[in-house]
Amino acid sequence: MRENLTQTIEDYLKTIYQFTLEHQRATTNQIAESLGVTPASVTGMLKKLAATEPPLVEYKKHYGVLLTPAGEKIALEIVRHHRLLEMFLVQMLGYEWDEVHSEADRLEHHISEAFEERIAEALGDPQRDPHGNPIPTRELAIQKLNDIPLRSLQPGQKGVVQRVRETDPELLRRVAELGLVPGAHFEVLEYSPLDENLLLAIAGQPVSVVLGKGITNQIFVKAI
Amino acid sequence: MRENLTQTIEDYLKTIYQFTLEHQRATTNQIAESLGVTPASVTGMLKKLAATEPPLVEYKKHYGVLLTPAGEKIALEIVRHHRLLEMFLVQMLGYEWDEVHSEADRLEHHISEAFEERIAEALGDPQRDPHGNPIPTRELAIQKLNDIPLRSLQPGQKGVVQRVRETDPELLRRVAELGLVPGAHFEVLEYSPLDENLLLAIAGQPVSVVLGKGITNQIFVKAI
DNA sequence: AATCGAATTTAGTGTAGCCTAATTAAGAAA
DNA sequence: TTTCTTAATTAGGCTACACTAAATTCGATT
Ligand SMILES: [Mn+2]
Ligand SMILES: [Mn+2]
Ligand SMILES: [Mn+2]
Ligand SMILES: [Mn+2]
């Protein structure tokens, strides 16, 4: 089809994809913040992405953007690369889960389809990455997320961890220490409205812990 | 030290390094041809590389270039990446030896030092890549080549294959088919001056083969 | 020593993507 | 409805690296 996609363009599309998972559209400032560029640069790029044939984004001045099917296809391709790479780094090269994100964020743009295919095969076509994010299939189908932030649970509710935000290594190390990794079971014991802390009993851990929303907002769970 | 090296600069330095292995300096046209850019572009880049602090190349107008110690250090770093990656692709991901060069040529610029270190360890610090090229050590020491083209052997001489030029996948497949891979023993039976063909008996192969210089120039051997 | 062809360099442009500063539009508050 | 704040866009420039076309240098040959 095409082949003139720069790493820059791929990063813009991936970023827009991530934002539109949680909101209906991505705004100029969000994208700028996330990519570490100025809003002016984003506006320029959005106009360009909207002007390609086929267009990669749907863009209306002052209203934000969303991906066209063509743009989403590319974004999912990159997301698949990213998450397969993370899994590969952990499982085959012995990386820790807090070390993989930045490495994958670069490599996702540079591996071939052959490389993608070989690691997928070597890993046995994993469904999720080390942080619990679903991996798009070869055909770029991806499971819908139906988890909720740990923070939204009430005292007495039990749950199981689904995924953890992956961008902050510090957070990931802390979460691993706590044993709150994907698959871990827990029960909310108390909620203190003042400081918005949760008291949590984690299965297999001897003592319960108090967690602020700096953490509970970054962990996504399913209630049971 | 620095960290502002583009992939483009790394490729120029690596190319100059390769040429200066076989000649005392690299010329503008050679570099242009090898990188697929125009000579005018090369001139521009050479001036730039000579003007950095510290300078990466020694450049005199109309006389070609060679690397400074600083430039060579970077070139060797990239060569180490390249050759470790090739080994990794073959040994851990099941690539064939004719498939790895182009993949490694891209990835060499994008893996981290941590990635380099992990694959080196996983592979047991290999000395040579799949094509028989020596891999620089962590400290960037590299064995001198002391092999000669197969073409230069006389009838009656025996030898062992050291390395094979890696850039042409077609050639590599043919060479693998013949069993003339690094480590293979052989004897030169005949030389026909007219067409510059060699008749070769390869250890372990049932029949002897006639090879033109399209092949014998690309295989490097040690006589025994 | 003069000439010629190949190699190289210079001069002038183009594209991608970023920036700052100045301007405009949208939406909340008055 | 008008005003104000914030978000977004425009205008104008900059750097990296490529290209084409025109000039120059080298070194070989007369
Ligand atoms: Mn892919
Ligand atoms: Mn992840
Ligand atoms: Mn390295
Ligand atoms: Mn090789």
Short mmCIF file of C-alpha atoms (C1' of nucleotides) and ligand atoms in Angstrom, two decimals:
data_model
loop_
_atom_site.label_atom_id
_atom_site.label_comp_id
_atom_site.label_asym_id
_atom_site.label_seq_id
_atom_site.Cartn_x
_atom_site.Cartn_y
_atom_site.Cartn_z
CA MET A 1 0.00 0.00 0.00
CA ARG A 2 2.22 2.81 1.24
CA GLU A 3 5.64 2.78 2.88
CA ASN A 4 6.45 6.42 3.45
CA LEU A 5 5.58 6.54 7.10
CA THR A 6 8.08 8.30 9.27
CA GLN A 7 8.59 7.39 12.90
CA THR A 8 7.15 10.81 13.69
CA ILE A 9 3.90 10.10 11.89
CA GLU A 10 3.61 6.70 13.51
CA ASP A 11 4.03 8.28 16.93
CA TYR A 12 1.35 10.86 16.26
CA LEU A 13 -1.09 8.18 15.12
CA LYS A 14 -0.37 5.97 18.09
CA THR A 15 -0.84 8.88 20.47
CA ILE A 16 -4.16 9.83 18.92
CA TYR A 17 -5.23 6.22 19.13
CA GLN A 18 -4.45 6.04 22.84
CA PHE A 19 -6.38 9.22 23.61
CA THR A 20 -9.44 8.19 21.65
CA LEU A 21 -9.64 5.02 23.71
CA GLU A 22 -10.55 7.10 26.73
CA HIS A 23 -12.16 10.16 25.15
CA GLN A 24 -14.01 10.61 21.90
CA ARG A 25 -11.29 12.81 20.42
CA ALA A 26 -7.73 13.89 20.99
CA THR A 27 -6.93 17.57 21.45
CA THR A 28 -3.96 19.49 20.13
CA ASN A 29 -2.59 20.22 23.59
CA GLN A 30 -2.92 16.62 24.78
CA ILE A 31 -0.99 15.38 21.79
CA ALA A 32 1.65 18.07 22.19
CA GLU A 33 2.13 17.27 25.86
CA SER A 34 2.29 13.56 25.22
CA LEU A 35 4.84 13.83 22.41
CA GLY A 36 6.90 16.56 24.01
CA VAL A 37 6.44 19.07 21.19
CA THR A 38 4.69 22.43 21.02
CA PRO A 39 1.00 22.77 20.14
CA ALA A 40 2.01 24.69 17.03
CA SER A 41 3.92 21.67 15.78
CA VAL A 42 0.92 19.45 16.39
CA THR A 43 -1.39 21.69 14.40
CA GLY A 44 0.99 21.52 11.48
CA MET A 45 1.17 17.75 11.61
CA LEU A 46 -2.58 17.29 11.97
CA LYS A 47 -3.19 19.31 8.85
CA LYS A 48 -0.71 17.16 7.05
CA LEU A 49 -2.21 13.88 8.28
CA ALA A 50 -5.66 15.04 7.24
CA ALA A 51 -4.41 15.94 3.77
CA THR A 52 -2.86 12.59 2.81
CA GLU A 53 -4.53 10.20 0.43
CA PRO A 54 -6.24 8.42 2.04
CA PRO A 55 -6.54 10.78 5.01
CA LEU A 56 -5.15 9.33 8.24
CA VAL A 57 -7.10 11.57 10.60
CA GLU A 58 -10.37 13.42 10.65
CA TYR A 59 -9.54 16.92 11.66
CA LYS A 60 -11.66 19.99 12.26
CA LYS A 61 -10.05 23.19 13.38
CA HIS A 62 -10.45 23.86 17.08
CA TYR A 63 -12.33 20.58 17.60
CA GLY A 64 -9.61 17.98 17.92
CA VAL A 65 -8.96 14.87 15.83
CA LEU A 66 -9.78 11.23 15.52
CA LEU A 67 -8.35 8.49 13.37
CA THR A 68 -9.79 7.38 10.07
CA PRO A 69 -9.87 3.62 9.44
CA ALA A 70 -6.60 3.99 7.52
CA GLY A 71 -5.02 5.83 10.43
CA GLU A 72 -6.30 3.35 12.96
CA LYS A 73 -4.89 0.46 11.01
CA ILE A 74 -1.43 1.98 11.20
CA ALA A 75 -1.82 2.81 14.88
CA LEU A 76 -2.83 -0.76 15.67
CA GLU A 77 0.09 -2.08 13.71
CA ILE A 78 2.44 -0.01 15.87
CA VAL A 79 0.62 -0.97 19.06
CA ARG A 80 1.04 -4.62 18.11
CA HIS A 81 4.75 -4.08 17.54
CA HIS A 82 5.09 -2.27 20.83
CA ARG A 83 3.35 -4.85 22.95
CA LEU A 84 4.90 -7.86 21.29
CA LEU A 85 8.30 -6.27 21.75
CA GLU A 86 7.66 -5.67 25.43
CA MET A 87 6.68 -9.28 25.89
CA PHE A 88 9.69 -10.40 23.95
CA LEU A 89 12.09 -8.27 26.00
CA VAL A 90 10.71 -9.65 29.24
CA GLN A 91 10.38 -13.27 28.25
CA MET A 92 13.35 -13.80 25.98
CA LEU A 93 15.90 -11.23 27.09
CA GLY A 94 15.22 -11.05 30.81
CA TYR A 95 14.21 -7.40 31.04
CA GLU A 96 12.17 -6.24 34.04
CA TRP A 97 8.68 -4.91 33.32
CA ASP A 98 9.72 -1.37 34.19
CA GLU A 99 12.54 -1.37 31.62
CA VAL A 100 10.70 -2.35 28.48
CA HIS A 101 8.51 0.60 27.62
CA SER A 102 11.12 3.03 26.35
CA GLU A 103 13.01 0.34 24.45
CA ALA A 104 9.81 -0.83 22.75
CA ASP A 105 8.80 2.75 22.03
CA ARG A 106 11.79 3.12 19.74
CA LEU A 107 12.01 -0.34 18.27
CA GLU A 108 8.32 -0.51 17.34
CA HIS A 109 9.12 1.71 14.33
CA HIS A 110 12.08 -0.23 13.07
CA ILE A 111 11.33 -3.93 13.15
CA SER A 112 10.18 -5.64 9.98
CA GLU A 113 6.99 -7.62 9.57
CA ALA A 114 9.22 -10.70 9.53
CA PHE A 115 10.62 -9.78 12.93
CA GLU A 116 7.13 -9.18 14.28
CA GLU A 117 6.02 -12.54 13.01
CA ARG A 118 8.99 -14.41 14.45
CA ILE A 119 8.68 -13.03 17.93
CA ALA A 120 4.91 -13.55 17.93
CA GLU A 121 5.54 -17.15 17.05
CA ALA A 122 8.37 -17.62 19.54
CA LEU A 123 6.12 -16.22 22.26
CA GLY A 124 3.12 -18.33 21.27
CA ASP A 125 0.93 -15.43 20.14
CA PRO A 126 0.47 -13.80 23.53
CA GLN A 127 -2.85 -12.08 24.26
CA ARG A 128 -1.46 -9.44 26.60
CA ASP A 129 1.75 -7.54 27.19
CA PRO A 130 3.63 -7.55 30.51
CA HIS A 131 1.51 -4.69 31.83
CA GLY A 132 -1.75 -6.40 30.96
CA ASN A 133 -2.54 -4.46 27.77
CA PRO A 134 -4.22 -6.50 25.05
CA ILE A 135 -2.12 -7.23 21.96
CA PRO A 136 -3.85 -6.76 18.60
CA THR A 137 -3.96 -9.94 16.53
CA ARG A 138 -2.19 -10.35 13.20
CA GLU A 139 -5.42 -9.10 11.64
CA LEU A 140 -5.30 -6.13 14.01
CA ALA A 141 -8.37 -7.06 16.01
CA ILE A 142 -8.05 -5.91 19.59
CA GLN A 143 -10.07 -6.77 22.69
CA LYS A 144 -12.08 -3.91 24.13
CA LEU A 145 -10.99 -2.85 27.56
CA ASN A 146 -13.65 -3.35 30.18
CA ASP A 147 -11.71 -2.73 33.33
CA ILE A 148 -12.11 0.12 35.81
CA PRO A 149 -9.63 2.11 37.90
CA LEU A 150 -8.88 0.50 41.23
CA ARG A 151 -9.73 3.86 42.77
CA SER A 152 -13.40 3.48 41.92
CA LEU A 153 -13.93 0.36 44.05
CA GLN A 154 -15.87 0.49 47.33
CA PRO A 155 -14.88 -1.07 50.67
CA GLY A 156 -15.88 -4.69 50.75
CA GLN A 157 -15.41 -5.19 47.00
CA LYS A 158 -13.00 -7.82 45.74
CA GLY A 159 -11.23 -7.68 42.42
CA VAL A 160 -8.44 -8.86 40.18
CA VAL A 161 -5.82 -6.65 38.56
CA GLN A 162 -6.12 -6.38 34.79
CA ARG A 163 -3.45 -3.88 33.76
CA VAL A 164 -1.11 -1.17 35.00
CA ARG A 165 -0.13 2.07 33.27
CA GLU A 166 3.27 1.41 31.82
CA THR A 167 4.92 4.78 31.30
CA ASP A 168 6.35 5.38 34.76
CA PRO A 169 9.09 2.88 35.72
CA GLU A 170 9.06 4.10 39.30
CA LEU A 171 5.39 3.22 39.62
CA LEU A 172 5.92 -0.17 38.03
CA ARG A 173 8.65 -1.11 40.46
CA ARG A 174 6.45 -0.12 43.38
CA VAL A 175 3.50 -2.05 42.02
CA ALA A 176 5.61 -5.16 41.51
CA GLU A 177 6.91 -4.84 45.05
CA LEU A 178 3.32 -4.76 46.30
CA GLY A 179 2.42 -7.81 44.24
CA LEU A 180 -0.39 -5.91 42.50
CA VAL A 181 0.55 -7.28 39.08
CA PRO A 182 -1.99 -8.37 36.46
CA GLY A 183 -3.80 -11.44 37.74
CA ALA A 184 -3.40 -10.56 41.43
CA HIS A 185 -6.52 -10.81 43.62
CA PHE A 186 -7.31 -8.31 46.35
CA GLU A 187 -10.03 -6.90 48.56
CA VAL A 188 -10.73 -3.27 49.40
CA LEU A 189 -10.95 -2.96 53.18
CA GLU A 190 -11.41 0.75 53.74
CA TYR A 191 -11.75 4.01 51.92
CA SER A 192 -10.88 7.35 53.50
CA PRO A 193 -12.71 10.14 51.66
CA LEU A 194 -10.45 12.88 52.95
CA ASP A 195 -7.20 11.78 51.33
CA GLU A 196 -8.83 9.35 48.89
CA ASN A 197 -6.70 6.48 50.10
CA LEU A 198 -7.68 2.84 49.86
CA LEU A 199 -6.70 0.16 52.35
CA LEU A 200 -6.08 -3.00 50.40
CA ALA A 201 -5.58 -6.65 51.28
CA ILE A 202 -3.64 -8.33 48.51
CA ALA A 203 -3.89 -12.11 48.17
CA GLY A 204 -0.66 -13.80 49.18
CA GLN A 205 0.72 -10.68 50.88
CA PRO A 206 1.09 -10.77 54.68
CA VAL A 207 0.06 -7.19 55.45
CA SER A 208 -2.51 -4.86 53.98
CA VAL A 209 -1.41 -1.56 52.44
CA VAL A 210 -2.67 1.98 52.09
CA LEU A 211 -2.55 3.35 48.56
CA GLY A 212 -3.10 6.93 47.40
CA LYS A 213 -4.65 7.83 44.09
CA GLY A 214 -1.21 8.38 42.58
CA ILE A 215 -1.26 4.59 42.46
CA THR A 216 -4.92 3.61 42.46
CA ASN A 217 -5.57 5.69 39.37
CA GLN A 218 -2.93 3.83 37.41
CA ILE A 219 -4.14 0.32 38.13
CA PHE A 220 -7.13 -1.11 36.30
CA VAL A 221 -9.12 -3.97 37.71
CA LYS A 222 -12.19 -6.12 37.29
CA ALA A 223 -14.53 -6.44 40.28
CA ILE A 224 -15.70 -9.91 41.29
CA MET B 1 29.93 12.32 25.90
CA ARG B 2 27.67 12.98 22.95
CA GLU B 3 24.31 11.59 21.96
CA ASN B 4 23.35 13.59 18.92
CA LEU B 5 24.24 11.02 16.34
CA THR B 6 21.70 10.53 13.63
CA GLN B 7 21.25 7.24 11.83
CA THR B 8 22.58 9.04 8.76
CA ILE B 9 25.84 9.97 10.45
CA GLU B 10 26.26 6.47 11.84
CA ASP B 11 25.82 5.03 8.37
CA TYR B 12 28.41 7.37 6.89
CA LEU B 13 30.93 6.46 9.58
CA LYS B 14 30.31 2.75 9.19
CA THR B 15 30.70 3.00 5.43
CA ILE B 16 33.98 4.88 5.72
CA TYR B 17 35.16 2.31 8.22
CA GLN B 18 34.44 -0.56 5.84
CA PHE B 19 36.26 1.09 2.95
CA THR B 20 39.33 1.93 4.97
CA LEU B 21 39.67 -1.74 5.89
CA GLU B 22 40.54 -2.48 2.29
CA HIS B 23 42.03 0.80 1.10
CA GLN B 24 43.82 3.57 2.93
CA ARG B 25 41.03 6.07 2.38
CA ALA B 26 37.42 6.26 1.26
CA THR B 27 36.51 8.39 -1.73
CA THR B 28 33.48 10.57 -2.20
CA ASN B 29 32.12 8.49 -5.05
CA GLN B 30 32.58 5.19 -3.23
CA ILE B 31 30.66 6.46 -0.25
CA ALA B 32 27.93 7.92 -2.44
CA GLU B 33 27.53 4.68 -4.35
CA SER B 34 27.48 2.61 -1.20
CA LEU B 35 24.90 4.77 0.57
CA GLY B 36 22.76 5.40 -2.48
CA VAL B 37 23.09 9.19 -2.40
CA THR B 38 24.73 11.66 -4.79
CA PRO B 39 28.39 12.65 -4.49
CA ALA B 40 27.28 16.20 -3.76
CA SER B 41 25.47 15.00 -0.67
CA VAL B 42 28.55 13.14 0.48
CA THR B 43 30.76 16.19 0.17
CA GLY B 44 28.36 18.12 2.33
CA MET B 45 28.31 15.46 5.01
CA LEU B 46 32.09 15.00 5.03
CA LYS B 47 32.60 18.69 5.66
CA LYS B 48 30.17 18.45 8.51
CA LEU B 49 31.79 15.37 10.04
CA ALA B 50 35.19 17.02 9.84
CA ALA B 51 33.88 20.15 11.57
CA THR B 52 32.42 18.52 14.70
CA GLU B 53 34.16 18.69 18.05
CA PRO B 54 35.92 16.35 18.22
CA PRO B 55 36.18 15.79 14.45
CA LEU B 56 34.88 12.40 13.35
CA VAL B 57 36.78 12.24 10.06
CA GLU B 58 39.97 13.58 8.62
CA TYR B 59 39.02 15.20 5.37
CA LYS B 60 41.05 16.93 2.70
CA LYS B 61 39.34 18.24 -0.37
CA HIS B 62 39.75 16.01 -3.39
CA TYR B 63 41.74 13.46 -1.39
CA GLY B 64 39.14 11.34 0.33
CA VAL B 65 38.56 10.74 4.04
CA LEU B 66 39.50 8.50 6.90
CA LEU B 67 38.15 8.17 10.40
CA THR B 68 39.60 9.86 13.44
CA PRO B 69 39.80 7.76 16.62
CA ALA B 70 36.51 9.33 17.72
CA GLY B 71 34.88 8.40 14.42
CA GLU B 72 36.27 4.90 14.49
CA LYS B 73 34.93 4.34 17.99
CA ILE B 74 31.43 5.12 16.79
CA ALA B 75 31.83 3.00 13.67
CA LEU B 76 32.96 0.03 15.74
CA GLU B 77 30.06 0.48 18.10
CA ILE B 78 27.68 0.23 15.16
CA VAL B 79 29.56 -2.71 13.67
CA ARG B 80 29.26 -4.50 17.01
CA HIS B 81 25.52 -3.84 17.05
CA HIS B 82 25.17 -5.06 13.50
CA ARG B 83 27.02 -8.30 13.93
CA LEU B 84 25.55 -9.17 17.31
CA LEU B 85 22.11 -8.53 15.87
CA GLU B 86 22.78 -10.83 12.93
CA MET B 87 23.89 -13.57 15.25
CA PHE B 88 20.89 -13.01 17.45
CA LEU B 89 18.46 -13.15 14.53
CA VAL B 90 19.91 -16.43 13.33
CA GLN B 91 20.35 -18.14 16.66
CA MET B 92 17.38 -16.93 18.64
CA LEU B 93 14.77 -16.09 16.05
CA GLY B 94 15.48 -18.68 13.37
CA TYR B 95 16.38 -16.34 10.52
CA GLU B 96 18.40 -17.70 7.61
CA TRP B 97 21.82 -16.15 7.05
CA ASP B 98 20.68 -14.45 3.88
CA GLU B 99 17.83 -12.65 5.66
CA VAL B 100 19.66 -10.93 8.46
CA HIS B 101 21.74 -8.22 6.86
CA SER B 102 19.03 -5.74 5.97
CA GLU B 103 17.22 -6.23 9.26
CA ALA B 104 20.42 -5.64 11.22
CA ASP B 105 21.31 -2.66 9.06
CA ARG B 106 18.28 -0.83 10.39
CA LEU B 107 18.15 -2.09 13.94
CA GLU B 108 21.82 -1.39 14.62
CA HIS B 109 20.92 2.29 15.05
CA HIS B 110 18.01 1.80 17.37
CA ILE B 111 18.88 -0.74 20.03
CA SER B 112 20.05 0.48 23.43
CA GLU B 113 23.29 -0.47 25.10
CA ALA B 114 21.18 -2.58 27.44
CA PHE B 115 19.80 -4.51 24.48
CA GLU B 116 23.28 -4.99 23.06
CA GLU B 117 24.48 -6.27 26.38
CA ARG B 118 21.59 -8.71 26.83
CA ILE B 119 21.91 -10.33 23.44
CA ALA B 120 25.69 -10.55 23.77
CA GLU B 121 25.18 -12.36 27.04
CA ALA B 122 22.40 -14.60 25.73
CA LEU B 123 24.64 -15.59 22.81
CA GLY B 124 27.69 -16.19 24.99
CA ASP B 125 29.77 -13.32 23.56
CA PRO B 126 30.22 -14.71 20.07
CA GLN B 127 33.47 -13.95 18.25
CA ARG B 128 32.03 -13.94 14.73
CA ASP B 129 28.76 -13.16 13.00
CA PRO B 130 26.92 -15.69 10.81
CA HIS B 131 28.96 -14.66 7.77
CA GLY B 132 32.27 -15.07 9.56
CA ASN B 133 32.97 -11.39 10.26
CA PRO B 134 34.66 -10.71 13.58
CA ILE B 135 32.56 -9.01 16.26
CA PRO B 136 34.22 -6.15 18.16
CA THR B 137 34.40 -6.78 21.89
CA ARG B 138 32.61 -4.69 24.48
CA GLU B 139 35.78 -2.56 24.58
CA LEU B 140 35.59 -2.31 20.78
CA ALA B 141 38.70 -4.30 20.06
CA ILE B 142 38.39 -6.17 16.79
CA GLN B 143 40.47 -8.94 15.27
CA LYS B 144 42.39 -8.00 12.15
CA LEU B 145 41.31 -9.85 9.06
CA ASN B 146 44.03 -12.03 7.62
CA ASP B 147 42.11 -14.01 5.06
CA ILE B 148 42.43 -13.88 1.28
CA PRO B 149 39.91 -14.16 -1.54
CA LEU B 150 39.26 -17.74 -2.60
CA ARG B 151 40.00 -16.56 -6.12
CA SER B 152 43.67 -16.06 -5.35
CA LEU B 153 44.33 -19.73 -4.51
CA GLN B 154 46.29 -21.99 -6.85
CA PRO B 155 45.39 -25.52 -7.94
CA GLY B 156 46.53 -28.00 -5.34
CA GLN B 157 46.04 -25.60 -2.43
CA LYS B 158 43.73 -26.52 0.39
CA GLY B 159 41.93 -24.04 2.59
CA VAL B 160 39.15 -23.30 5.01
CA VAL B 161 36.42 -20.70 4.52
CA GLN B 162 36.66 -17.72 6.89
CA ARG B 163 33.90 -15.36 5.78
CA VAL B 164 31.49 -14.54 2.98
CA ARG B 165 30.39 -11.09 1.79
CA GLU B 166 26.99 -10.59 3.30
CA THR B 167 25.22 -7.99 1.21
CA ASP B 168 23.82 -10.19 -1.54
CA PRO B 169 21.17 -12.67 -0.30
CA GLU B 170 21.20 -14.49 -3.63
CA LEU B 171 24.90 -15.19 -3.27
CA LEU B 172 24.48 -16.31 0.33
CA ARG B 173 21.81 -18.84 -0.58
CA ARG B 174 24.00 -20.25 -3.33
CA VAL B 175 27.00 -20.46 -1.04
CA ALA B 176 25.00 -22.25 1.64
CA GLU B 177 23.74 -24.69 -0.97
CA LEU B 178 27.33 -25.44 -1.93
CA GLY B 179 28.31 -25.95 1.69
CA LEU B 180 31.01 -23.29 1.44
CA VAL B 181 30.08 -21.74 4.75
CA PRO B 182 32.63 -20.43 7.28
CA GLY B 183 34.56 -23.39 8.65
CA ALA B 184 34.18 -25.53 5.50
CA HIS B 185 37.33 -27.21 4.14
CA PHE B 186 38.06 -27.50 0.45
CA GLU B 187 40.75 -28.08 -2.15
CA VAL B 188 41.34 -26.22 -5.39
CA LEU B 189 41.58 -28.79 -8.17
CA GLU B 190 41.92 -26.67 -11.28
CA TYR B 191 42.11 -23.11 -12.48
CA SER B 192 41.12 -22.06 -15.99
CA PRO B 193 42.81 -18.75 -16.84
CA LEU B 194 40.46 -17.93 -19.69
CA ASP B 195 37.24 -17.62 -17.71
CA GLU B 196 38.94 -17.39 -14.32
CA ASN B 197 36.95 -20.31 -12.99
CA LEU B 198 38.05 -22.54 -10.14
CA LEU B 199 37.22 -26.22 -9.83
CA LEU B 200 36.69 -26.95 -6.17
CA ALA B 201 36.33 -30.09 -4.07
CA ILE B 202 34.41 -29.24 -0.93
CA ALA B 203 34.81 -31.52 2.09
CA GLY B 204 31.65 -33.53 2.70
CA GLN B 205 30.16 -32.73 -0.71
CA PRO B 206 29.83 -35.58 -3.21
CA VAL B 207 30.76 -33.70 -6.39
CA SER B 208 33.23 -30.96 -7.16
CA VAL B 209 32.00 -27.63 -8.53
CA VAL B 210 33.12 -24.94 -10.94
CA LEU B 211 32.91 -21.41 -9.55
CA GLY B 212 33.33 -18.12 -11.41
CA LYS B 213 34.80 -15.04 -9.87
CA GLY B 214 31.33 -13.67 -9.18
CA ILE B 215 31.51 -16.13 -6.33
CA THR B 216 35.21 -16.67 -5.65
CA ASN B 217 35.76 -12.96 -5.11
CA GLN B 218 33.15 -12.88 -2.37
CA ILE B 219 34.50 -15.74 -0.28
CA PHE B 220 37.52 -15.24 1.93
CA VAL B 221 39.63 -18.14 3.08
CA LYS B 222 42.74 -19.17 4.88
CA ALA B 223 45.14 -21.52 3.05
CA ILE B 224 46.44 -24.57 4.91
"C1'" DA C 1 53.25 22.92 -20.99
"C1'" DA C 2 48.44 22.53 -22.70
"C1'" DT C 3 44.33 19.75 -22.74
"C1'" DC C 4 40.78 16.62 -21.34
"C1'" DG C 5 37.80 13.59 -18.67
"C1'" DA C 6 36.58 11.91 -14.37
"C1'" DA C 7 36.04 13.04 -9.67
"C1'" DT C 8 34.75 16.34 -6.64
"C1'" DT C 9 32.96 20.54 -4.87
"C1'" DT C 10 29.90 24.64 -4.87
"C1'" DA C 11 25.56 26.97 -5.36
"C1'" DG C 12 20.99 27.00 -5.06
"C1'" DT C 13 16.52 24.32 -3.73
"C1'" DG C 14 13.23 21.24 -1.48
"C1'" DT C 15 11.04 18.47 2.25
"C1'" DA C 16 10.30 17.05 7.01
"C1'" DG C 17 9.64 18.49 11.40
"C1'" DC C 18 10.59 21.41 14.89
"C1'" DC C 19 10.50 26.23 17.25
"C1'" DT C 20 8.85 31.20 19.00
"C1'" DA C 21 5.83 35.01 18.78
"C1'" DA C 22 1.71 36.91 17.41
"C1'" DT C 23 -3.13 36.19 16.38
"C1'" DT C 24 -7.71 34.19 16.54
"C1'" DA C 25 -11.53 31.25 18.16
"C1'" DA C 26 -14.31 28.94 21.76
"C1'" DG C 27 -16.55 28.68 25.76
"C1'" DA C 28 -17.17 30.08 30.65
"C1'" DA C 29 -18.17 33.81 33.55
"C1'" DA C 30 -19.95 38.11 34.38
"C1'" DT D 1 -24.57 39.85 25.42
"C1'" DT D 2 -20.14 41.18 26.41
"C1'" DT D 3 -15.71 39.96 28.42
"C1'" DC D 4 -12.03 37.14 29.61
"C1'" DT D 5 -9.15 33.00 29.68
"C1'" DT D 6 -7.39 29.21 27.53
"C1'" DA D 7 -6.80 26.42 23.46
"C1'" DA D 8 -5.55 26.46 18.97
"C1'" DT D 9 -3.81 28.35 14.73
"C1'" DT D 10 -0.90 31.20 11.72
"C1'" DA D 11 3.33 33.34 10.30
"C1'" DG D 12 7.96 33.16 9.83
"C1'" DG D 13 12.42 30.77 10.74
"C1'" DC D 14 15.76 27.05 11.62
"C1'" DT D 15 18.31 22.47 11.12
"C1'" DA D 16 19.20 18.13 8.89
"C1'" DC D 17 19.83 15.96 4.77
"C1'" DA D 18 18.79 15.15 0.41
"C1'" DC D 19 18.81 16.74 -4.89
"C1'" DT D 20 20.23 19.06 -9.66
"C1'" DA D 21 23.13 21.84 -12.32
"C1'" DA D 22 27.19 24.37 -12.79
"C1'" DA D 23 31.99 25.02 -11.66
"C1'" DT D 24 36.46 23.38 -10.34
"C1'" DT D 25 40.47 20.35 -9.52
"C1'" DC D 26 43.34 16.43 -10.34
"C1'" DG D 27 46.13 13.80 -12.79
"C1'" DA D 28 46.84 11.55 -16.98
"C1'" DT D 29 47.85 12.13 -21.88
"C1'" DT D 30 49.34 14.33 -25.42
MN MN E 1 3.51 -5.03 12.04
MN MN E 2 2.99 -2.39 27.82
MN MN E 3 26.71 -0.38 21.49
MN MN E 4 27.35 -10.20 8.81
#
